[in-house]
mmCIF file of C-alpha atoms in Angstrom:
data_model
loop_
_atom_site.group_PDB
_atom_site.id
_atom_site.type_symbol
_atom_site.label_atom_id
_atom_site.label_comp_id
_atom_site.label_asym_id
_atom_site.label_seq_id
_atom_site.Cartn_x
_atom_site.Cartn_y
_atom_site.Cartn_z
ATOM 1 C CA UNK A 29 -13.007 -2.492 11.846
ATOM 2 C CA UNK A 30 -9.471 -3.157 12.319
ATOM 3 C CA UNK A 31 -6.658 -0.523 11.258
ATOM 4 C CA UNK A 32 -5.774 -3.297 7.734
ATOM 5 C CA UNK A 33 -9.198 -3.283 6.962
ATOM 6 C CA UNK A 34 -9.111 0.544 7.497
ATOM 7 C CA UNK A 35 -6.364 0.804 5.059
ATOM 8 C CA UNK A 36 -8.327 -0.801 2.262
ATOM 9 C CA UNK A 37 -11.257 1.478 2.894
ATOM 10 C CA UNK A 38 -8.603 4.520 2.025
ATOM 11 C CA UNK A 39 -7.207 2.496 -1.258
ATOM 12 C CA UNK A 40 -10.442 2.446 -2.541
ATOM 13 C CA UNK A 41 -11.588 5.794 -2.168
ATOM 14 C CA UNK A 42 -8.241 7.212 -3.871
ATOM 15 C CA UNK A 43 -8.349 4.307 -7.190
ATOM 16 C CA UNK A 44 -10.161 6.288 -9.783
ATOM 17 C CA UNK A 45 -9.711 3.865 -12.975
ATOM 18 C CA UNK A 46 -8.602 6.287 -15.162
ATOM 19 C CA UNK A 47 -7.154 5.267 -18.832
ATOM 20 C CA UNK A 48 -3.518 4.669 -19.300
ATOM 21 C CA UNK A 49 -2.934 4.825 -15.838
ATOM 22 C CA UNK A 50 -1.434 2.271 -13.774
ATOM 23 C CA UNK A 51 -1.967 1.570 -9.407
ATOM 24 C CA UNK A 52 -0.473 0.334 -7.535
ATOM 25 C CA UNK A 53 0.620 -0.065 -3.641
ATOM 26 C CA UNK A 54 4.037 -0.610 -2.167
ATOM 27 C CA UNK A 55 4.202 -2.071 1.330
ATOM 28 C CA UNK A 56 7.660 -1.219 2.885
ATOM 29 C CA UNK A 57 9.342 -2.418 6.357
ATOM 30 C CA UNK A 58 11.622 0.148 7.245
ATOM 31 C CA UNK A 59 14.232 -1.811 9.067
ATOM 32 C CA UNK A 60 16.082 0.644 11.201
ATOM 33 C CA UNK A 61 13.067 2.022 12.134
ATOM 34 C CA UNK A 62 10.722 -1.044 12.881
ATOM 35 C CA UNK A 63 7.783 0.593 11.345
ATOM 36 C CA UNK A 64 5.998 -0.825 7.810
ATOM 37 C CA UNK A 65 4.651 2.058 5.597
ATOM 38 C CA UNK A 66 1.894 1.392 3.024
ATOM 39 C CA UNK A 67 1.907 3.808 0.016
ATOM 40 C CA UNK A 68 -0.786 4.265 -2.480
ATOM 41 C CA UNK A 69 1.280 4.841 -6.540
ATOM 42 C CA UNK A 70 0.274 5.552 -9.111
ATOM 43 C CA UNK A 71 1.079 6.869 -12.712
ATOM 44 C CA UNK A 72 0.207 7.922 -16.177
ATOM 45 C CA UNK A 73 2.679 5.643 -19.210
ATOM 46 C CA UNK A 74 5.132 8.256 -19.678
ATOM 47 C CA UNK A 75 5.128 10.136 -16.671
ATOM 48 C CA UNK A 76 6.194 10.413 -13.182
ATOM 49 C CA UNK A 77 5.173 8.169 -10.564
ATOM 50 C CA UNK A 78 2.919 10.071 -7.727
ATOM 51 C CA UNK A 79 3.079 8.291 -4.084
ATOM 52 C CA UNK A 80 1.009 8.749 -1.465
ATOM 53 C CA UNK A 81 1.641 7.301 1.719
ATOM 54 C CA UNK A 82 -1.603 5.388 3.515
ATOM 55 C CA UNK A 83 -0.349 4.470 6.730
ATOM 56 C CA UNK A 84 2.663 3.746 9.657
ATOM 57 C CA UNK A 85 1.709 0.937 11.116
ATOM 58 C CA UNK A 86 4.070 -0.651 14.417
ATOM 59 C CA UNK A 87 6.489 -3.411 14.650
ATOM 60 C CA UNK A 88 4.275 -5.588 15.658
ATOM 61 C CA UNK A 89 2.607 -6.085 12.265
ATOM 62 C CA UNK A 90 6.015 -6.433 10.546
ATOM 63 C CA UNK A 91 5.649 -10.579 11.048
ATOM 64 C CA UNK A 92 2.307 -10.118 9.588
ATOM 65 C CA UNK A 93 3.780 -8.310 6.103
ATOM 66 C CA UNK A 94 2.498 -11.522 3.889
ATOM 67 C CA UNK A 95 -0.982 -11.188 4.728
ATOM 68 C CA UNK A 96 -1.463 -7.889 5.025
ATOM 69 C CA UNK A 97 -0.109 -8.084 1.256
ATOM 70 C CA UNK A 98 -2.683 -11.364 0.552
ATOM 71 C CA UNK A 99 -5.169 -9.141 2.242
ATOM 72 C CA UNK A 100 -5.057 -6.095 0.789
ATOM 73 C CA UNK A 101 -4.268 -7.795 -2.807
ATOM 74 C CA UNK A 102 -7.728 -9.509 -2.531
ATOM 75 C CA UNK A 103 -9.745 -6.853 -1.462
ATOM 76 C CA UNK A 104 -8.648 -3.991 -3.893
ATOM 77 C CA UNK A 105 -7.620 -5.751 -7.308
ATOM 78 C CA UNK A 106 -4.587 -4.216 -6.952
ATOM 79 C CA UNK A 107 -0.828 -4.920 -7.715
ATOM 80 C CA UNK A 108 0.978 -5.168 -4.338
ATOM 81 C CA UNK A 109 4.445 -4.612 -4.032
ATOM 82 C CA UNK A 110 7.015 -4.842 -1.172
ATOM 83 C CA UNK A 111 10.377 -4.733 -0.383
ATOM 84 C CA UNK A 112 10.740 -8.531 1.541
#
């Protein structure tokens, strides 16, 4: 099992479909930094937004930001969103 595939395994242990509550996760490459964080979101309508962050992954799987999105997208259900 790679560290991506890793990732997904965490996403779906914390969704709990709960009602009136939306998930989601936000992929973000930190620029100055060279890392990409993945955080797990989520919220109630009408209340704040609670963010959990998943992982740090390295530089090297900033060029690979697409399909990690694709990839995770697929697997979970999920709304994926990023910041490229």
């Amino acid at each position: 099992m790679n560290q991506i595939d890793a990732i997904i395994v965490d996403i779906k242990k914390m969704f709990a479909k709960q009602p009136n509550t939306i998930y989601e996760v936000r992929v973000v490459d930190q620029i100055y930094s060279k890392k990409v964080n993945i955080f797990f979101e989520y919220y109630k309508i009408g209340k704040a937004t609670h963010s959990q962050q998943i992982a740090r992954l390295d530089s090297e799987y900033r060029e690979q930001i697409p399909e990690i999105i694709a990839k995770i997208r697929k697997n979970t259900g999920l709304t994926v969103n990023s910041n490229i």
